[in-house]
XYZ file of C-alpha atoms in Angstrom:
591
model
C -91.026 -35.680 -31.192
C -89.307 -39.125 -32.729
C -85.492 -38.834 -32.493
C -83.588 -38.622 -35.830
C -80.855 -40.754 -36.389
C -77.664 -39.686 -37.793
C -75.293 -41.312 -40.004
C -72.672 -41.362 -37.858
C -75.202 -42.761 -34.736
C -74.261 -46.165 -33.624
C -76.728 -46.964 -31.585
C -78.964 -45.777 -34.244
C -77.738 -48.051 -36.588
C -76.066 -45.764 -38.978
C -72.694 -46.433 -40.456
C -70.070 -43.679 -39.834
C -68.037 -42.114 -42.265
C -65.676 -44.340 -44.017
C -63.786 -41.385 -45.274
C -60.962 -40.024 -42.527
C -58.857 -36.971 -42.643
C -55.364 -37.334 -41.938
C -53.871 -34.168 -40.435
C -49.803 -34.318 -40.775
C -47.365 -31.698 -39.183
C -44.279 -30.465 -40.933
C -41.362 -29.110 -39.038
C -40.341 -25.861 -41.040
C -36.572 -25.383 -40.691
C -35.955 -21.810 -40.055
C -32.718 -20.426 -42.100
C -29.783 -19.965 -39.771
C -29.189 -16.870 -38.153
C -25.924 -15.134 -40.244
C -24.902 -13.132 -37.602
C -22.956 -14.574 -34.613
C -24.449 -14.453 -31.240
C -23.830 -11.462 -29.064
C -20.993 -10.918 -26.721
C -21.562 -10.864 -23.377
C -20.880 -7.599 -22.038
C -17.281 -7.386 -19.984
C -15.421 -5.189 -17.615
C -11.614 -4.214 -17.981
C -9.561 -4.388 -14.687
C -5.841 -3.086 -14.310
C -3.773 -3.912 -11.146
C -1.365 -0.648 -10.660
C -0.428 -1.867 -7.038
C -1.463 -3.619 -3.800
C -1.243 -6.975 -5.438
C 1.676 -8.633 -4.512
C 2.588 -6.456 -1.930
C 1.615 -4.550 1.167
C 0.844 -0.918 0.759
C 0.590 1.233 -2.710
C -2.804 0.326 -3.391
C -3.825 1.368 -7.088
C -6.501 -0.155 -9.421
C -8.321 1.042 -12.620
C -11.720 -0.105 -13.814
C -12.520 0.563 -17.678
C -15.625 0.115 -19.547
C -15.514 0.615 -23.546
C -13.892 4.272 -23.385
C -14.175 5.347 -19.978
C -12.005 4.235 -16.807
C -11.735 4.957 -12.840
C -9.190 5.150 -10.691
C -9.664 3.465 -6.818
C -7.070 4.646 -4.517
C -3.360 5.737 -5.062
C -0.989 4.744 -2.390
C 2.317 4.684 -1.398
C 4.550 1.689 0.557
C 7.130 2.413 2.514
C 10.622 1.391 1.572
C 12.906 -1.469 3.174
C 16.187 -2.313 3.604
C 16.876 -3.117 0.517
C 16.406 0.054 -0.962
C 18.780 2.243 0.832
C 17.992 6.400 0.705
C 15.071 5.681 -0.701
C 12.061 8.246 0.857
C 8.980 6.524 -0.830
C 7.684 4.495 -3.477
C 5.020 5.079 -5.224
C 2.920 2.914 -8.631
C 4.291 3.842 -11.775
C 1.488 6.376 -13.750
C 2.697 4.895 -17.520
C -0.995 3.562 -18.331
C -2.858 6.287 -16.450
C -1.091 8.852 -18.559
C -1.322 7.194 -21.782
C -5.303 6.865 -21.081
C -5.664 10.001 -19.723
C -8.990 11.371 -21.871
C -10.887 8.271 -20.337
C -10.188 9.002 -16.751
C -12.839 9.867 -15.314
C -12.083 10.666 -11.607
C -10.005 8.839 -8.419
C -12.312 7.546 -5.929
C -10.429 7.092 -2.643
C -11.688 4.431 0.123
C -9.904 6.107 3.114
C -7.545 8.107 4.313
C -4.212 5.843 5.103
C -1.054 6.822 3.403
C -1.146 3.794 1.346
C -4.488 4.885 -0.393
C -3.451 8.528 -0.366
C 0.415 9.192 -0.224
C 0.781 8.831 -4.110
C -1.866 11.397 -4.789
C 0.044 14.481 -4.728
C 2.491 12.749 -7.245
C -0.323 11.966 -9.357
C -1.595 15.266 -9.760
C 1.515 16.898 -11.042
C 1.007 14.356 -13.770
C -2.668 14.580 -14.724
C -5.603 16.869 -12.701
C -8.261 14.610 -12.145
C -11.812 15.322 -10.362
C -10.746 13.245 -6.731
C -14.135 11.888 -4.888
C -13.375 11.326 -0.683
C -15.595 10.888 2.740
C -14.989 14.235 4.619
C -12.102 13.217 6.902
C -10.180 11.590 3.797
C -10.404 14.868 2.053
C -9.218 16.743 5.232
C -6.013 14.889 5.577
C -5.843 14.696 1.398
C -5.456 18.204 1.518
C -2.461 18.149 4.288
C -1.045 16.581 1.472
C -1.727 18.521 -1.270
C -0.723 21.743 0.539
C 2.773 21.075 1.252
C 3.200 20.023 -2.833
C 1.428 23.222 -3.571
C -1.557 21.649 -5.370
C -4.612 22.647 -3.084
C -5.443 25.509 -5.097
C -5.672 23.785 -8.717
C -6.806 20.180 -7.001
C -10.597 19.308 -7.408
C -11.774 17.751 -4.460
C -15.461 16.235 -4.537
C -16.439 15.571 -0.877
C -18.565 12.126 -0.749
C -20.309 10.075 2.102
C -21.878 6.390 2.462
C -25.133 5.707 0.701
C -23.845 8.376 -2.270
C -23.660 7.355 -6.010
C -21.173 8.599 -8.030
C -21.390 8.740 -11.756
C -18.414 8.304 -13.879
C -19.343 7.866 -17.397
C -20.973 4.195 -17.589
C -20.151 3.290 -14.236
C -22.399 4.170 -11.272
C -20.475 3.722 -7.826
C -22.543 3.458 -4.372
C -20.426 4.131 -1.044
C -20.926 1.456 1.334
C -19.983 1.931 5.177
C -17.205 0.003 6.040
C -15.626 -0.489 9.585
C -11.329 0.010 9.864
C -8.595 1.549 12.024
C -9.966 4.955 10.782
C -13.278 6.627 10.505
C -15.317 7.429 7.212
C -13.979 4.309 5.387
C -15.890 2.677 2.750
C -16.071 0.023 -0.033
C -17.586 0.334 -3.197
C -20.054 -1.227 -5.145
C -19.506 -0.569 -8.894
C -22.379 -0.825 -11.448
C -21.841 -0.877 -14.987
C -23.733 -2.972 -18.247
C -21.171 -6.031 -17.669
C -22.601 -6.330 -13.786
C -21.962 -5.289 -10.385
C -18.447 -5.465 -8.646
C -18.365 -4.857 -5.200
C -14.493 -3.515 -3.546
C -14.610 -3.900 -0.024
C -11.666 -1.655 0.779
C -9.851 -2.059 3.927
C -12.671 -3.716 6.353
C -13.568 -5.912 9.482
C -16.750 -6.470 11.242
C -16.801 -4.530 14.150
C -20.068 -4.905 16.396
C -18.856 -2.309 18.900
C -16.963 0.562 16.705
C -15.877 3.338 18.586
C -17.291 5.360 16.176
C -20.573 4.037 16.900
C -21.380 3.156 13.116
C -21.334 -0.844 12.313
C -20.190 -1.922 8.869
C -23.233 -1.823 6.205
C -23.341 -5.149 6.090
C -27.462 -5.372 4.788
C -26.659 -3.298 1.990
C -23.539 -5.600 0.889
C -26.580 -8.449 1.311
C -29.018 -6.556 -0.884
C -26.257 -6.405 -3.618
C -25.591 -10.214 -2.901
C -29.271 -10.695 -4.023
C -29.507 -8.414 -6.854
C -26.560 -10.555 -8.140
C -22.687 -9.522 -7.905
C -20.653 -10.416 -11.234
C -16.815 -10.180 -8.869
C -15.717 -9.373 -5.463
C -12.308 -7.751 -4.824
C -11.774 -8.060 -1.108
C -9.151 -6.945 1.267
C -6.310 -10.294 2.163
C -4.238 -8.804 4.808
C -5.418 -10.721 7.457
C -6.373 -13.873 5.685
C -3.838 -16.122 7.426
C -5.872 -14.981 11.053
C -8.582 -17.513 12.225
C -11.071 -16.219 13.961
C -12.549 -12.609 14.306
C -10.491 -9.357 14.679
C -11.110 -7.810 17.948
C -13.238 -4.889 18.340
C -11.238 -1.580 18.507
C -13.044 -0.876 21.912
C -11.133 -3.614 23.800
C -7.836 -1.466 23.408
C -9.506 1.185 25.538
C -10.252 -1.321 28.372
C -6.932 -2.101 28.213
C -5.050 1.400 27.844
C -7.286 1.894 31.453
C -5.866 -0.496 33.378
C -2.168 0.102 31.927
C -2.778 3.877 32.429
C -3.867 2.868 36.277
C -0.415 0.723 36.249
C 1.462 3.054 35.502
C 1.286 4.670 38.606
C 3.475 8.228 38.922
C 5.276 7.450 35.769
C 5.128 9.711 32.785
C 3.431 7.686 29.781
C 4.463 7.267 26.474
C 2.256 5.830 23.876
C 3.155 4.820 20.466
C 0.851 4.261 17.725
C 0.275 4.544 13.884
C 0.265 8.238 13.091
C -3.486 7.495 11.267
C -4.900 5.848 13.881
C -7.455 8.246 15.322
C -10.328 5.790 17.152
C -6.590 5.037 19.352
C -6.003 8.513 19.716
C -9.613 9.454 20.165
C -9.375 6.491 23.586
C -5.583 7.986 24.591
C -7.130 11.429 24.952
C -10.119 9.815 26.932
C -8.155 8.052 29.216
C -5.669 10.486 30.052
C -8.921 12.938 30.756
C -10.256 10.266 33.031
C -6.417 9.986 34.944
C -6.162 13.920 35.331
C -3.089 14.033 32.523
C -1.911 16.265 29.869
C -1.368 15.070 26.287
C 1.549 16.306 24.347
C 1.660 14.912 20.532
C 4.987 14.484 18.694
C 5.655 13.687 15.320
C 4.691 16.033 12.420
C 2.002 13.562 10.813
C 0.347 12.926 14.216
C 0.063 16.298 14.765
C -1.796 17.235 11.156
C -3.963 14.107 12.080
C -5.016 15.676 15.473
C -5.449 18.842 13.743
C -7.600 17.847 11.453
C -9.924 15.539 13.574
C -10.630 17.964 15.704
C -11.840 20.774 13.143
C -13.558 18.330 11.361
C -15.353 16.685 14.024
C -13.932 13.446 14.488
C -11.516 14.078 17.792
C -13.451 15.052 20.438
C -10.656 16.882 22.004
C -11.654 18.717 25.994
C -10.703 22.013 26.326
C -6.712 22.686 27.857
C -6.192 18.879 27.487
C -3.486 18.824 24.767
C -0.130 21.119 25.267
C 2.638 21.853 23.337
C 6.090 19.494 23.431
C 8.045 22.343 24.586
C 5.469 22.871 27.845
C 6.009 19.413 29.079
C 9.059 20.683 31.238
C 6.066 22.481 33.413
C 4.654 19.542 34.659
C 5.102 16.812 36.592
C 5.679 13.134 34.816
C 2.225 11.595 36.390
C 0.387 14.310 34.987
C 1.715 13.355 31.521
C 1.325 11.424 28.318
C 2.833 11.639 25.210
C 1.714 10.102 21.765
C 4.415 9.610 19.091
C 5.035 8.062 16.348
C 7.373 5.410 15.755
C 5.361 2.140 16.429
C 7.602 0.700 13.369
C 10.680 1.215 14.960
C 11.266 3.618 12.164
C 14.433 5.078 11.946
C 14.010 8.844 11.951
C 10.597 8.553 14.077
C 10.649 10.118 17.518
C 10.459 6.601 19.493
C 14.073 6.138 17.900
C 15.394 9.401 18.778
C 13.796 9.238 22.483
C 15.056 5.391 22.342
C 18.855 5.950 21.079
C 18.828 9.394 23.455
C 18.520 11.624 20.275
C 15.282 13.356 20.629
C 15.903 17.310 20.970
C 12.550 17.563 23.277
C 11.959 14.382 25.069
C 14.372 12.484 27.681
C 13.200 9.158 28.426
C 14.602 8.046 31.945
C 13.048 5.134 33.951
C 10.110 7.196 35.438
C 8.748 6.604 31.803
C 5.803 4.047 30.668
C 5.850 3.192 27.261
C 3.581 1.267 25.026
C 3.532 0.156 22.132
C 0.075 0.665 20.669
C 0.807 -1.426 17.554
C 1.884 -4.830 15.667
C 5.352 -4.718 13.573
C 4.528 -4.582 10.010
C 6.119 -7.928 8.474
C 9.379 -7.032 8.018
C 9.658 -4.169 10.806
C 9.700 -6.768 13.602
C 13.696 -6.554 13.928
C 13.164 -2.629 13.914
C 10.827 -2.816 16.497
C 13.059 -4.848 18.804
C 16.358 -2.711 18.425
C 13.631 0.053 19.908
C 12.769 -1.989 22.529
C 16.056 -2.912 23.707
C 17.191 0.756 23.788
C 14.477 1.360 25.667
C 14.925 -1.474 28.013
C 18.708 -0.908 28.463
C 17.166 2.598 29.857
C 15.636 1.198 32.809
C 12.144 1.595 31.207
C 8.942 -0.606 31.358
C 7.779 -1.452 27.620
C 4.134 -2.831 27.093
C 4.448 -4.050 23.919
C 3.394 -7.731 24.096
C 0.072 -9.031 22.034
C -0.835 -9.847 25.765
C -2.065 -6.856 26.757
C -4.275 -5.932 23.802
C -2.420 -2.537 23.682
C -3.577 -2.530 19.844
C -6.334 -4.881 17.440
C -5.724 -4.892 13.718
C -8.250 -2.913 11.076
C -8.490 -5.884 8.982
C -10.914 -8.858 8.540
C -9.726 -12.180 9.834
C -10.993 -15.543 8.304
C -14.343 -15.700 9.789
C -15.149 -12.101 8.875
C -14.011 -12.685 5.190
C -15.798 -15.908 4.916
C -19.109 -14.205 6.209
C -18.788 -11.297 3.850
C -18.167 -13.766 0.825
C -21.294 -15.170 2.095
C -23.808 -12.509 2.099
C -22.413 -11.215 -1.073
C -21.998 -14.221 -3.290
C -20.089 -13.378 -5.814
C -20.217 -15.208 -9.445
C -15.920 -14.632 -9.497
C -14.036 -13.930 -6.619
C -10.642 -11.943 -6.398
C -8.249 -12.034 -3.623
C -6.523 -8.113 -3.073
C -4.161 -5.899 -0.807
C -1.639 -8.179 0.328
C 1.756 -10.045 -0.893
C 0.981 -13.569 -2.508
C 0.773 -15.669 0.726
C -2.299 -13.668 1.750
C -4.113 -13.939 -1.619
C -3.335 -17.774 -2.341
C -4.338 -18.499 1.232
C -7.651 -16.274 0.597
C -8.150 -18.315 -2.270
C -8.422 -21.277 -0.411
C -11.108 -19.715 2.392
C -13.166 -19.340 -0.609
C -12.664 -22.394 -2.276
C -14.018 -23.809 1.394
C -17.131 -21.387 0.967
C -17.496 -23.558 -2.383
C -16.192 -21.616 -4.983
C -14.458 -23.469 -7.548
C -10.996 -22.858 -8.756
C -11.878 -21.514 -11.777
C -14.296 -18.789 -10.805
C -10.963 -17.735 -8.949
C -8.446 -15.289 -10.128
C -4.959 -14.423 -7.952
C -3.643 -11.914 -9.864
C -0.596 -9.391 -9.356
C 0.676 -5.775 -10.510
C 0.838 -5.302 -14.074
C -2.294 -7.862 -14.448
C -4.775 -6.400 -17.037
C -7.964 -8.717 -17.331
C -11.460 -9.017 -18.414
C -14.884 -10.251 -16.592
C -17.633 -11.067 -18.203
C -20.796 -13.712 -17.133
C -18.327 -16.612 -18.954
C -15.322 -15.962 -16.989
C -12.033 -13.862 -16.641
C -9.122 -13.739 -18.725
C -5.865 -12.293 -19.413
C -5.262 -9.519 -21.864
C -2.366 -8.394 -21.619
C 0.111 -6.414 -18.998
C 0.089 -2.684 -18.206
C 3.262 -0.627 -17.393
C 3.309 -1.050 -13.329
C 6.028 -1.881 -10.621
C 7.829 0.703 -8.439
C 8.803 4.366 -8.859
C 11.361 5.985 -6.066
C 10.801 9.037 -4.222
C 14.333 10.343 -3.095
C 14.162 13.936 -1.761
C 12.611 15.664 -4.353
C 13.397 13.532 -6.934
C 10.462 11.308 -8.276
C 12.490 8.387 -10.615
C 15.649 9.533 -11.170
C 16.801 6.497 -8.783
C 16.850 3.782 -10.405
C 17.773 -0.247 -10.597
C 21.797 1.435 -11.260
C 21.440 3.560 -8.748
C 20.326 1.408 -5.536
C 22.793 -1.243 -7.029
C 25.855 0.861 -6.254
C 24.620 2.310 -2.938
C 24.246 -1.755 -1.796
C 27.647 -1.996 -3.322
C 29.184 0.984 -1.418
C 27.498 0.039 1.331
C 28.455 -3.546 1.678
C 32.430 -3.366 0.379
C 33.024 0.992 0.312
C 34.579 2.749 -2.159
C 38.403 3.146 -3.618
C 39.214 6.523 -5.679
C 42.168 6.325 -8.128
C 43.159 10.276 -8.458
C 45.760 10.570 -11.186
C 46.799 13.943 -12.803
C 48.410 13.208 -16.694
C 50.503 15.794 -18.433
C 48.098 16.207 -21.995
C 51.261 16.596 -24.571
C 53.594 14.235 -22.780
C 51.317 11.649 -21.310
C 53.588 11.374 -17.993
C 52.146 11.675 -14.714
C 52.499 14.692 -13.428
C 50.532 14.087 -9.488
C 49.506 11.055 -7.977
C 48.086 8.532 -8.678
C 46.470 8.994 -4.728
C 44.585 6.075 -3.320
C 41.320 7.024 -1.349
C 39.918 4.119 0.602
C 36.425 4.910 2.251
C 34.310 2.269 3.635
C 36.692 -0.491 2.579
C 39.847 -0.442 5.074
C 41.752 1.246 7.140
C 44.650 2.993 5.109
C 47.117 3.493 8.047
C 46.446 -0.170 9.015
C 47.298 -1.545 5.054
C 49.680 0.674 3.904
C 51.220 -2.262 1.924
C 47.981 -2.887 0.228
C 47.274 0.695 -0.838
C 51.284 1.065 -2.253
C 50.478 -1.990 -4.542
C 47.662 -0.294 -6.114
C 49.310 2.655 -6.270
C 51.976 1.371 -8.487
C 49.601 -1.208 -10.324
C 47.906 2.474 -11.098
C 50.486 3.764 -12.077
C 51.750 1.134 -14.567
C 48.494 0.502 -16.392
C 47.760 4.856 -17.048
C 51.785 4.781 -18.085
C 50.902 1.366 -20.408
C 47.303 2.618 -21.464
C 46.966 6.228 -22.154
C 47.698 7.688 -25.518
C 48.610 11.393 -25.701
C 47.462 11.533 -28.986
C 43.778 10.075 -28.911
C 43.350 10.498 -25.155
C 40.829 7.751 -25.097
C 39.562 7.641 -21.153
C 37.630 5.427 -21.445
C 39.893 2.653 -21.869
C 42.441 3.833 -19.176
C 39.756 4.045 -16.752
C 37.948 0.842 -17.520
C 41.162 -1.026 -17.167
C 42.065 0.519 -13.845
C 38.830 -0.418 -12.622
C 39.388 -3.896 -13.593
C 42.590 -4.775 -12.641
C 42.801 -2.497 -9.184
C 38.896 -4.344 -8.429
C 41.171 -7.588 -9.399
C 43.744 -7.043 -6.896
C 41.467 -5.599 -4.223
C 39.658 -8.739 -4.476
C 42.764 -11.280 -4.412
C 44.039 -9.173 -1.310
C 40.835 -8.952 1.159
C 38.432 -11.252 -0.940
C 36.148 -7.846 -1.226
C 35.085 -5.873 -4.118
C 35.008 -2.314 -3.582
C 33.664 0.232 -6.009
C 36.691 1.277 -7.765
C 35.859 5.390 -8.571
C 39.037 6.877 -11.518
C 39.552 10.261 -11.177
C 41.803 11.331 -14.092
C 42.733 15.269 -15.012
C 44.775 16.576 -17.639
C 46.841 19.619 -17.433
């Protein structure tokens, strides 16, 4: 069959279409959206305590309407604020918010994640979620403040998730200077925070469980919006020694201590130390006698829970130790702060109702001075010292390791987890800027960096964190059995009574006549010696008596004024006399 040409054939000869089709294409503009692009979701964070500062450890997470506590600590109180038992975080915000508090997650069992709990409860009764040993010594706590019965207690462990309202919180296993320990990480629609806790990476725990640290990498993979991690040992290069390298060491000091009774002094929460005390002394045919009331709930506790492993007729009571010889002895106190009413003290300044220290005694100091406690810790020492006695006390002997990351630790854990924002916590302002810097080294930038302190009240969100505002926060005293009725006024005249002591102007004033019927008497205590400045007191005497003569009216008995003015001009001449200001105290009675 011939082939048919086409048209459009060249080689056939055709001619193609002259006619071509243009195709154009339009770009259609689409109306603008009139509603503004979504918000990314955020997360609310308030800092009650442990920024800024060592100890009192208090933080709340909030999403829309519903809020978590993590821990509620206390710090222990210096010099500066004299009488002063505790302190404890100020409750303002948790009370004002209290229908979106959800529960109070605690991440161990120290007193400054605990020791504020009790004082929380008698404000608001709130669900409290704990590992089992946390709970045991939580309700120590709550017994003696009468709250056991009406607390709810939710026991927890590691690999649990707790739901409170729109956040979901897994318990991660975390190694420290006490068992059942754990950080958090915290799930809500705004993204996953992880809260380390108190931590370090400890290979060889005595406890035999190493930190979690593949789950903290799984979170790092699934993505982790902020990281809160523990600062207090941020200024330490290096790794922190494994807590099994004290044993080793309380071995050979046990072995040098030949016939010599032993005294060991350690943190009173410290139970891996107590766990290796009790070992060694088992292993050196000894006795253990525990002083100190908190040591001894901590012992008590361990063991019925499961975490001492106590043999039997190995512990006795103080009051036995007369019965047996000093090398078939140990003793664990408390006191490793040089604290002032702690048993080391008493035994140290010859005070201590039970326990003579002579030099047949060994003691060692199974700890590191808090910063600030180091002068403490030395006046112990001496005493001891002046007593004939051997101290072990030096970071030589590795008599204690810390229960906190050092640099290399933190560094690693930033690294696993890698965090879109990173936040520095637990520890005063030298340990968070110089955290801030380790992580600026693991690359993070300055901005995806926030150093916060109490009272900080932010938001996090995938474009950053900001300020909102400030919550109520700072300090509240705990003086006896008073919970903040000592105040700024308060500690301000005990320094002043303290420092320059106190005059009392006693005066008696006839009320029709105005004369003076007795006195005016000057009482000088804690200023000078009135049999030594009998010229001194005489002047104020009659300086007294001139201005109450000059000032008082009979008619409008206005005491105020008299007794302002004697406290001025008598703190006048006090001060032109001996260049001291004493508190000038008015005592003025009509009759």
């Amino acid at each position: 069959m011939a082939k048919q040409n086409t048209p459009n054939d060249k080689s056939a000869g055709g001619k193609r279409n002259s006619k071509k089709r243009y195709y154009t294409y339009r770009k259609v503009n689409k109306k603008p959206s009139l509603q503004p692009p979504k918000a990314k979701e955020s997360v609310r964070v308030a800092f009650l305590g442990g920024m800024n500062e060592i100890g009192k450890n208090m933080t709340v997470y909030e999403y829309k309407e519903d809020m978590f506590i993590l821990d509620c600590g206390i710090a222990f109180p210096g010099d500066e604020l004299p009488g002063v038992d505790l302190v404890i975080p100020d409750f303002t915000y948790i009370e004002k918010n209290i229908s979106k508090i959800r529960g109070l997650i605690i991440t161990h069992g120290h007193e400054d994640h605990i020791g504020g709990i009790a004082y929380l409860l008698k404000k608001v009764n709130i669900p409290i979620y704990a590992t089992k040993l946390t709970i045991g010594l939580i309700k120590g706590k709550l017994k003696e403040h009468g709250l056991l019965e009406s607390a709810k207690l939710v026991e927890i462990k590691p690999h649990d998730n707790i739901t409170l309202g729109s956040f979901n919180i897994e318990l991660i296993h975390v190694n420290h200077s006490i068992p059942d320990a754990v950080g958090l990480a915290i799930r809500c629609p705004a993204g996953i925070l992880i809260h380390t806790g108190d931590f370090k990476i400890d290979t060889t725990p005595v406890d035999g469980d190493m930190i979690d640290l593949t789950r903290f990498a799984e979170y790092g993979k699934k993505g982790v919006l902020a990281l809160f991690q523990d600062s207090t040992n941020a200024e330490r290069p290096g790794y922190t020694m494994s807590e099994k390298t004290v044993g080793e060491s309380f071995v050979n000091l046990f072995r040098k201590a030949g016939k010599r009774r032993i005294v060991v002094a350690t943190f009173a929460s410290n139970i891996h130390r107590v766990q290796q005390i009790i070992d060694v002394a088992q292993q050196s045919k000894r006795k253990v006698a525990v002083i100190g009331r908190s040591l001894e709930n901590l012992v008590q506790v361990g063991e019925e829970l499961g975490y001492l492993n106590v043999p039997k007729n190995i512990l006795i009571n103080i009051d036995n130790i007369k019965n047996y010889e000093d090398e078939h002895l140990v003793i664990i106190t408390t006191g490793s702060q040089g604290e002032p009413m702690s048993a080391l003290t008493k035994m140290a300044f010859g005070e201590h109702r039970k326990v003579v220290v002579s030099p047949n005694d060994y003691v060692i100091i199974s700890a590191t001075p808090i910063p600030g406690n180091e002068k403490m810790v030395g006046n112990v020492v001496n005493e001891l010292m002046k007593r004939g006695i051997e101290v072990i006390y030096e970071k030589m002997y590795e008599v204690h390791v810390s229960g906190h990351a050092c640099q290399e630790e933190l560094k690693l854990m930033m690294g696993i987890i890698k965090p879109k924002f990173f936040i520095p916590v637990h520890g005063e302002q030298k340990h968070l800027q110089k955290h801030a810097l380790l992580a600026q080294s693991m690359g993070f930038s300055k901005e995806s960096i926030y150093i916060g302190t109490i009272g900080n009240h932010i938001e996090i969100s995938e474009d950053g964190i900001k300020d909102i505002d400030t919550v109520p926060s700072g300090e509240v005293y705990v003086d006896g059995i008073g919970v903040g009725d000592v105040g700024n006024i308060v500690l301000n005249d005990r320094k002043h009574l303290s420092q320059d002591g106190l005059i009392v102007v006693v005066a008696t004033i006839n009320t029709y006549t105005g004369e003076i019927e007795s006195g005016p008497d000057i009482v000088s205590r804690g200023f000078v010696y009135v049999r030594e400045n009998e010229d001194l007191m005489n002047s104020a005497r009659e300086l007294a008596c001139r201005i109450i003569e000059e000032t008082y009216d009979s008619k409008y008995h206005d005491w105020n004024t008299v007794k302002g003015k004697l406290r001025d001009e008598i703190s006048h001449l006090m001060y032109e006399k001996t260049k001291r200001s004493p508190m000038i105290l008015p005592v003025l009675m009509e009759i």
